[in-house]
Amino acid sequence: MELTLNEKRLLVALGPVGSADAATLADRMGTRREAVVQYANLAGERGLVDVEKHVSRQYTLTEEGQDYAGRGLPERQVLESFGDEIPMRDLQAHPLAKIAIGWMRKKGWVVIRDGVVQKTGDAIPGSDEVAFARAGDAGAIEDGEGVADLLRRGLVQEEEAVTYTVSLTPQGGKLLAEGLDLQEEVGTLTRDQILSGAWRDLPLRRYDVTKLPRRAYPGKTHPYQRLLDEMRRVLLDMGFTEIAGGIVQSSFWNFDALFQPQDHPAREMQDTFFLGERWPLPAGYERVRDMHEHGGETSSIGWGGTWSAEKAEQCVLRTHTTCLSIQHLAEHQKPPVKAFGIGRVYRREATDPTHLAEFEQLEGIVMDEGVNFRNLLGFLKEFYAKMGFEKVRFRPGYFPYTEPSVEPEVYVDGLGWVELGGAGIFRQEVTAPLGIEHPVLAWGLGISRVAMLRLGLRDLRHLYRSDVEWIRETPIYGGRR
Amino acid sequence: MAIITLPYRYLERLTGTDRATIIDRIPMIGADIERIEEDHVDVEFFPDRPDLYSPEGVARAMRGFLGIEEGLPVYPVRPSGITFSVDPGLADIRPHLASAVIRNVDLDEEAIESLMGLQEALHWAVGRGRGKVAIGVHDLDAVTPPFRYIASPRDYSFVPLDFDREMTLDEILTDHPKGRDYAHLVERFSRLPLIVDADDQVLSLPPIINGELTRVTTATKNILLDCTGTDKKAVMTATNIICTALAEAGAAIETVTIDGEVMPTLAPTRRVVSVGECASLLGIPLSSADMAELLARMRFGAEPDGDSHVRVLVPCYRADILHDWDIFEDVAIAYGFENFDATLPATSTIAEEHPTTAIAGAVRSVMVGLGYIEMIPFTLTNDRVLYESMQRSPLPGTLRLLHPISEEQTLVRTDLLPLLMEMLQANKHRELPQRLFAVGDVVEDCVTYKKIAAVSIHPGADFSEAYAAADVFCRELSLPYSVTESDDPAFIDGRRGDIIVGERIIGMFGEIHPGTLNAFDLEHPVAAFAFDLRAVPGYPAPRGTPSPDER
């Protein structure tokens, strides 16, 4: 049992008396009462002292009470200010008359006849006056006769007083009798102590190692960013080149190049954020036009109707990252191409816990000679497995720019099969106008869905308007949920 | 999305199998089950398959998929002798009309509801909200052929559905609930489309409302179908889908003659597709016989054409077959997605990260080292946050949404600092100090590029803290810089600096102006800095930019 220096000093101070209150001990030890209580509690845990806490009520003078202290209650002061009698009018000139006259009458010290105040000759101090005098002398008094009256008159106030009595236990006494080393303990090591070798003889103060100091918070990346980085890492590991691009896109790249018909509902203003800006069509746009109108030189019949260049020029906030994939393919027609992008996309949706007007999308494409539908499923399986979704299954799906299309589902404990993203092989109507001769496998997924699963979020808005506390408390490395 | 209600009893009768099999297999033809109820299941089908928007259409597909009845469904048609004429004056209004007679229908309330459901789903998926196609069904026996599709003056009147008095076409557009819903499709025309019979009785005011006269009830035995619209192909598709669905339910289809053209033929279209192309796209071994067999299960007519090709008859209701690959997808579905052996291709490729994300990664590691916490704010914001609260005037290159959905999100951010100030406001009740940063895209003059901003709030936050952090940032990102006094009104005069790299101001730092602190309801000083990351060595040059519209 290793005592702190302060505990030892406490035992020494207690030695001659055996028991004392904390305030007395504080005086004796030259420290604060609070410190004594702290040392006593420590020593108490070791069974060296007993600490008894007493809570008592006491009464001290209020501000008004202080005014009267030493001079007496108002009725006493006024009573002594005149002889046997005085006209009421004159008496009222006394500053305390208002309070005092009532009390003098009540206590039977005076009577009032025809506007004259006359002493009755009886002016014995009441219990209130006695208590008041005591309070004035002692600063504080215990509850007793007259105190309730003073409390009602607002001359004293109730206070809770806590005192501690510390007593040496037999065990403490024994230890004290054996003698204690009172050499000063050291907190912080100084440079001198380290260099001089003085540290060898220093009693280093022992600390309570279970007591956590004020918490520190490190700088951190956002939990969602860590998830995005994890996905980037997976795709980089799988040999995919990262692509990025503008938030503002022409309808041509966002829709037309992906064979989305110009009258498609997604192209209406209630679903997409349109902009006043226009973007000139790229060279060779006619091949996209022909594809829409009659299927170009493929086996397609196209959508029919007349394709509008003006409609294709109008800018939008990109509604998917596929517009980046298709531009990347347009610039890289030679196989193999393996690319991915993670970017913010926009939908004209009212914001609520599960819908946002902007969110991240991940997209991957593979273009190579002879790649096929089985390879698409292979990539999907690998990607989801690396993301921690071991069980994956595939259902037919529909996306305007892929054929065949597939909806991957992953198994999540507690939720069952969850649809996670979409995939397919780009339609020839999409690839042929760009001069791409080989199949393009493509898949995408809304990352917020994964974020909700992985970060245990109920409200997607918390990703983008985050509580600092949530970020501070979310571990950087947490394994997988 | 089209959600179709499928009553088990009816579906079981039409399909010839039990409900458990149907519910189990339906997702594998391409559908999402929404709800499984006591007596029915609600299923969402994809927008490219409007032929599945009725229990009859689903049963037809399921019979094939389950091997109960395969190959092309054949729908015999007989002439009804009924004729239509189309007014040339409709050419610029709503030119296309398709029609058919459907006899011996047996309609109970449920069947009527199902027919209305199909009609509404087609209005959505094929009709684009009735603009491209609008469908009307009528009790044929209430009217007298021949029929005329005319461009009528707007003061013509009739009793529309759900009303008991005559209304002029104008009144219908303004007073009838359907008129108000769909007036936008036709109100710009001086004459409106109308279908009338030999006695000038009105069947329909397409695409708005039918006449009460031809209301379809449980007593209706014979139906006249009209599909009008702006796209001939779409009008025919809708007609074919409705006719074949009712034929599946047991009705007899008869043709009408419209200005000499006899329709509907309900005849399939032909395609000859390559077995090799299909096998190579799907990655499975296939013979022409295999492929024909798989296609028959998807209700195509299919016969091997030698070893290398298959002759395919595409049913008239399949609006989604544009390209040979659309047929290949059906081969894959019939083969069963669960039967594909998922395999990675052998090609090896070398990965490369994008330079902008590499830079953003470096930025994060510097900021985390400085003790800052990352935020990922929205890119959509508004003038109040982005400019007014910052006491800054709007940048001319600010990208504004034409049709914002809320007052909170009316433009794309040009800077990150205001959004971090907003974050500090949202986190006011959290322990100080708070040091936050964000790195992300901003848009100016339609060009997307990355910025970074950082804020630090606590009672001791000051100019020195901002400067020291900005200095670390520049040194760690290899940006040799110089500093001049800034005039950015978001900061306190005399406690704000511009960072200059080359000749350009690429960032600023300092103590945030108390007016800005007040605007964000903050109670402590904020030290902040912001940078344009295009200044960082290796940041790629922007792509081509669009031209502002000269309107």
Short mmCIF file of N, CA, C and O in Angstrom, two decimals, chain B residues 201-247:
data_model
loop_
_atom_site.label_atom_id
_atom_site.label_comp_id
_atom_site.label_asym_id
_atom_site.label_seq_id
_atom_site.Cartn_x
_atom_site.Cartn_y
_atom_site.Cartn_z
N GLN B 201 -72.85 11.92 -82.12
CA GLN B 201 -72.72 11.73 -80.68
C GLN B 201 -71.24 11.57 -80.35
O GLN B 201 -70.51 10.89 -81.08
N VAL B 202 -70.84 12.18 -79.21
CA VAL B 202 -69.41 12.19 -78.89
C VAL B 202 -69.00 10.96 -78.09
O VAL B 202 -69.60 10.64 -77.07
N LEU B 203 -67.99 10.24 -78.59
CA LEU B 203 -67.41 9.12 -77.85
C LEU B 203 -66.31 9.62 -76.92
O LEU B 203 -66.18 9.17 -75.79
N SER B 204 -65.51 10.57 -77.46
CA SER B 204 -64.32 10.93 -76.70
C SER B 204 -63.77 12.28 -77.13
O SER B 204 -63.90 12.68 -78.29
N LEU B 205 -63.19 12.98 -76.15
CA LEU B 205 -62.40 14.18 -76.41
C LEU B 205 -60.96 13.81 -76.04
O LEU B 205 -60.53 13.99 -74.90
N PRO B 206 -60.23 13.20 -77.00
CA PRO B 206 -58.87 12.77 -76.63
C PRO B 206 -57.95 13.97 -76.52
O PRO B 206 -58.13 14.93 -77.28
N PRO B 207 -56.96 14.01 -75.67
CA PRO B 207 -56.62 12.96 -74.69
C PRO B 207 -57.22 13.24 -73.32
O PRO B 207 -56.63 12.84 -72.30
N ILE B 208 -58.40 13.93 -73.28
CA ILE B 208 -58.90 14.43 -72.00
C ILE B 208 -59.89 13.45 -71.34
O ILE B 208 -59.63 12.94 -70.26
N ILE B 209 -61.02 13.20 -72.01
CA ILE B 209 -62.11 12.50 -71.33
C ILE B 209 -63.04 11.87 -72.38
O ILE B 209 -63.18 12.40 -73.48
N ASN B 210 -63.65 10.75 -72.00
CA ASN B 210 -64.67 10.14 -72.84
C ASN B 210 -66.02 10.77 -72.57
O ASN B 210 -66.20 11.46 -71.56
N GLY B 211 -66.99 10.42 -73.44
CA GLY B 211 -68.37 10.82 -73.18
C GLY B 211 -69.01 9.85 -72.21
O GLY B 211 -68.63 8.67 -72.15
N GLU B 212 -69.98 10.34 -71.46
CA GLU B 212 -70.72 9.49 -70.52
C GLU B 212 -71.48 8.41 -71.29
O GLU B 212 -71.67 7.29 -70.81
N LEU B 213 -71.86 8.75 -72.52
CA LEU B 213 -72.67 7.87 -73.36
C LEU B 213 -72.10 6.46 -73.52
O LEU B 213 -72.83 5.47 -73.49
N THR B 214 -70.77 6.39 -73.68
CA THR B 214 -70.18 5.09 -73.99
C THR B 214 -69.48 4.46 -72.79
O THR B 214 -68.59 3.63 -72.94
N ARG B 215 -69.88 4.88 -71.60
CA ARG B 215 -69.26 4.33 -70.39
C ARG B 215 -69.29 2.80 -70.40
O ARG B 215 -70.31 2.19 -70.70
N VAL B 216 -68.17 2.21 -70.05
CA VAL B 216 -68.07 0.75 -69.98
C VAL B 216 -68.55 0.29 -68.60
O VAL B 216 -68.07 0.80 -67.58
N THR B 217 -69.51 -0.61 -68.58
CA THR B 217 -70.04 -1.13 -67.32
C THR B 217 -70.01 -2.66 -67.37
O THR B 217 -69.60 -3.25 -68.37
N THR B 218 -70.49 -3.29 -66.28
CA THR B 218 -70.51 -4.75 -66.26
C THR B 218 -71.50 -5.29 -67.30
O THR B 218 -71.46 -6.47 -67.64
N ALA B 219 -72.38 -4.41 -67.82
CA ALA B 219 -73.33 -4.86 -68.83
C ALA B 219 -72.73 -4.81 -70.24
O ALA B 219 -73.30 -5.34 -71.20
N THR B 220 -71.55 -4.16 -70.36
CA THR B 220 -70.94 -4.00 -71.68
C THR B 220 -70.52 -5.35 -72.25
O THR B 220 -69.87 -6.14 -71.57
N LYS B 221 -70.87 -5.57 -73.49
CA LYS B 221 -70.52 -6.85 -74.14
C LYS B 221 -69.45 -6.64 -75.22
O LYS B 221 -68.62 -7.51 -75.47
N ASN B 222 -69.52 -5.49 -75.89
CA ASN B 222 -68.61 -5.23 -77.00
C ASN B 222 -67.94 -3.87 -76.80
O ASN B 222 -68.59 -2.90 -76.42
N ILE B 223 -66.65 -3.86 -77.06
CA ILE B 223 -65.88 -2.64 -76.78
C ILE B 223 -65.33 -2.07 -78.07
O ILE B 223 -64.88 -2.81 -78.96
N LEU B 224 -65.38 -0.74 -78.16
CA LEU B 224 -64.64 -0.05 -79.21
C LEU B 224 -63.44 0.61 -78.52
O LEU B 224 -63.61 1.33 -77.54
N LEU B 225 -62.26 0.32 -79.05
CA LEU B 225 -61.03 0.89 -78.46
C LEU B 225 -60.54 2.01 -79.36
O LEU B 225 -60.55 1.87 -80.59
N ASP B 226 -60.17 3.14 -78.75
CA ASP B 226 -59.47 4.16 -79.56
C ASP B 226 -58.16 4.53 -78.90
O ASP B 226 -58.10 4.65 -77.67
N CYS B 227 -57.12 4.62 -79.69
CA CYS B 227 -55.83 5.14 -79.22
C CYS B 227 -55.45 6.27 -80.15
O CYS B 227 -55.33 6.07 -81.35
N THR B 228 -55.28 7.46 -79.57
CA THR B 228 -54.90 8.61 -80.39
C THR B 228 -53.55 9.09 -79.90
O THR B 228 -53.18 8.83 -78.75
N GLY B 229 -52.84 9.81 -80.74
CA GLY B 229 -51.57 10.32 -80.25
C GLY B 229 -50.73 11.00 -81.31
O GLY B 229 -51.19 11.26 -82.43
N THR B 230 -49.51 11.27 -80.91
CA THR B 230 -48.61 12.02 -81.77
C THR B 230 -47.55 11.11 -82.38
O THR B 230 -46.71 11.58 -83.15
N ASP B 231 -47.55 9.82 -82.02
CA ASP B 231 -46.52 8.92 -82.50
C ASP B 231 -47.21 7.64 -82.96
O ASP B 231 -47.82 6.92 -82.17
N LYS B 232 -47.11 7.35 -84.24
CA LYS B 232 -47.85 6.24 -84.85
C LYS B 232 -47.48 4.90 -84.20
O LYS B 232 -48.34 4.09 -83.87
N LYS B 233 -46.16 4.71 -83.99
CA LYS B 233 -45.69 3.44 -83.45
C LYS B 233 -46.25 3.21 -82.04
O LYS B 233 -46.72 2.13 -81.70
N ALA B 234 -46.19 4.28 -81.24
CA ALA B 234 -46.64 4.16 -79.86
C ALA B 234 -48.15 3.90 -79.79
O ALA B 234 -48.63 3.12 -78.96
N VAL B 235 -48.90 4.54 -80.68
CA VAL B 235 -50.34 4.35 -80.73
C VAL B 235 -50.67 2.89 -81.06
O VAL B 235 -51.54 2.26 -80.45
N MET B 236 -49.92 2.31 -82.00
CA MET B 236 -50.13 0.91 -82.38
C MET B 236 -49.75 -0.03 -81.24
O MET B 236 -50.42 -1.01 -80.97
N THR B 237 -48.64 0.31 -80.56
CA THR B 237 -48.19 -0.52 -79.44
C THR B 237 -49.27 -0.63 -78.37
O THR B 237 -49.61 -1.72 -77.91
N ALA B 238 -49.84 0.51 -78.01
CA ALA B 238 -50.87 0.51 -76.97
C ALA B 238 -52.07 -0.31 -77.42
O ALA B 238 -52.64 -1.10 -76.65
N THR B 239 -52.46 -0.16 -78.67
CA THR B 239 -53.60 -0.91 -79.21
C THR B 239 -53.32 -2.42 -79.13
O THR B 239 -54.16 -3.20 -78.69
N ASN B 240 -52.14 -2.81 -79.58
CA ASN B 240 -51.79 -4.23 -79.58
C ASN B 240 -51.80 -4.81 -78.16
O ASN B 240 -52.25 -5.93 -77.93
N ILE B 241 -51.27 -4.04 -77.21
CA ILE B 241 -51.17 -4.55 -75.84
C ILE B 241 -52.56 -4.75 -75.25
O ILE B 241 -52.86 -5.78 -74.64
N ILE B 242 -53.45 -3.79 -75.47
CA ILE B 242 -54.81 -3.92 -74.91
C ILE B 242 -55.57 -5.04 -75.61
O ILE B 242 -56.21 -5.89 -74.95
N CYS B 243 -55.50 -5.09 -76.93
CA CYS B 243 -56.23 -6.13 -77.66
C CYS B 243 -55.77 -7.53 -77.26
O CYS B 243 -56.59 -8.41 -77.00
N THR B 244 -54.46 -7.72 -77.18
CA THR B 244 -53.99 -9.07 -76.88
C THR B 244 -54.28 -9.45 -75.43
O THR B 244 -54.57 -10.61 -75.14
N ALA B 245 -54.26 -8.46 -74.52
CA ALA B 245 -54.61 -8.76 -73.12
C ALA B 245 -56.07 -9.22 -73.04
O ALA B 245 -56.39 -10.21 -72.39
N LEU B 246 -56.96 -8.50 -73.72
CA LEU B 246 -58.38 -8.87 -73.68
C LEU B 246 -58.62 -10.19 -74.40
O LEU B 246 -59.47 -10.98 -74.01
N ALA B 247 -57.84 -10.43 -75.46
CA ALA B 247 -57.95 -11.72 -76.17
C ALA B 247 -57.53 -12.86 -75.24
O ALA B 247 -58.16 -13.91 -75.22
#
